[in-house]
């Protein structure tokens, strides 16, 4: 029964993703490229924030590595700016 439930949830999720894709095609067809770039930028920034926040929470549990994690993150961000 659990395997069946898992497969049903997977199918529902896949259908929801496809429906969202089709709706976004219809909605974004008439939107300018600047608006699409703005939405994508917001989404990328939100995902980056969530990933970094989760990593920093995990790093805080291991206190002796905390300065190195901050330094590594700072180096990566500075390299991206170049």
Short mmCIF file of C-alpha atoms in Angstrom, two decimals:
data_model
loop_
_atom_site.label_atom_id
_atom_site.label_comp_id
_atom_site.label_asym_id
_atom_site.label_seq_id
_atom_site.Cartn_x
_atom_site.Cartn_y
_atom_site.Cartn_z
CA UNK A 1 0.00 0.00 0.00
CA UNK A 2 2.84 2.43 0.81
CA UNK A 3 4.50 1.76 -2.54
CA UNK A 4 1.23 2.48 -4.33
CA UNK A 5 0.76 5.71 -2.36
CA UNK A 6 4.30 6.79 -3.18
CA UNK A 7 3.73 6.19 -6.90
CA UNK A 8 0.45 8.09 -6.82
CA UNK A 9 2.13 11.06 -5.13
CA UNK A 10 4.93 10.94 -7.68
CA UNK A 11 2.45 10.97 -10.57
CA UNK A 12 0.49 13.84 -9.03
CA UNK A 13 3.71 15.82 -8.56
CA UNK A 14 4.77 15.17 -12.16
CA UNK A 15 1.36 16.27 -13.45
CA UNK A 16 1.49 19.41 -11.32
CA UNK A 17 4.93 20.29 -12.71
CA UNK A 18 3.72 19.79 -16.29
CA UNK A 19 0.60 21.85 -15.64
CA UNK A 20 2.69 24.64 -14.12
CA UNK A 21 4.99 24.57 -17.14
CA UNK A 22 2.07 24.84 -19.58
CA UNK A 23 0.48 27.66 -17.60
CA UNK A 24 3.75 29.55 -17.40
CA UNK A 25 4.16 29.27 -21.17
CA UNK A 26 0.73 30.81 -21.66
CA UNK A 27 1.27 33.57 -19.11
CA UNK A 28 4.85 34.47 -20.00
CA UNK A 29 4.25 34.48 -23.74
CA UNK A 30 3.27 38.14 -23.70
CA UNK A 31 5.72 39.30 -21.00
CA UNK A 32 8.91 41.17 -21.85
CA UNK A 33 12.31 39.54 -21.50
CA UNK A 34 13.28 41.97 -18.73
CA UNK A 35 10.38 40.75 -16.59
CA UNK A 36 11.34 37.12 -17.13
CA UNK A 37 14.95 37.87 -16.19
CA UNK A 38 13.76 39.68 -13.06
CA UNK A 39 11.65 36.68 -11.98
CA UNK A 40 14.49 34.25 -12.67
CA UNK A 41 16.95 36.43 -10.76
CA UNK A 42 14.63 36.53 -7.78
CA UNK A 43 14.23 32.76 -7.85
CA UNK A 44 17.96 32.15 -8.07
CA UNK A 45 18.66 34.57 -5.23
CA UNK A 46 16.00 32.91 -3.06
CA UNK A 47 17.45 29.44 -3.67
CA UNK A 48 20.97 30.69 -2.97
CA UNK A 49 19.79 32.24 0.29
CA UNK A 50 18.09 29.01 1.38
CA UNK A 51 21.13 26.89 0.54
CA UNK A 52 23.57 29.21 2.32
CA UNK A 53 21.30 29.53 5.33
CA UNK A 54 21.08 25.75 5.67
CA UNK A 55 24.85 25.37 5.31
CA UNK A 56 25.53 28.02 7.93
CA UNK A 57 23.12 26.41 10.39
CA UNK A 58 24.90 23.09 9.89
CA UNK A 59 28.29 24.76 10.20
CA UNK A 60 27.23 26.41 13.44
CA UNK A 61 26.81 22.95 14.98
CA UNK A 62 30.48 22.26 14.27
CA UNK A 63 31.93 25.38 15.91
CA UNK A 64 35.63 24.73 15.25
CA UNK A 65 35.13 24.87 11.45
CA UNK A 66 32.96 28.00 11.48
CA UNK A 67 35.65 30.61 10.59
CA UNK A 68 36.89 28.49 7.68
CA UNK A 69 33.39 28.09 6.29
CA UNK A 70 32.79 31.84 6.41
CA UNK A 71 36.18 32.47 4.80
CA UNK A 72 35.51 29.92 2.07
CA UNK A 73 32.11 31.41 1.35
CA UNK A 74 33.62 34.90 1.20
CA UNK A 75 36.35 33.75 -1.21
CA UNK A 76 33.79 32.13 -3.51
CA UNK A 77 31.60 35.24 -3.50
CA UNK A 78 34.58 37.50 -4.23
CA UNK A 79 35.72 35.26 -7.09
CA UNK A 80 32.23 35.39 -8.58
CA UNK A 81 32.35 39.19 -8.56
CA UNK A 82 35.49 39.30 -10.73
#
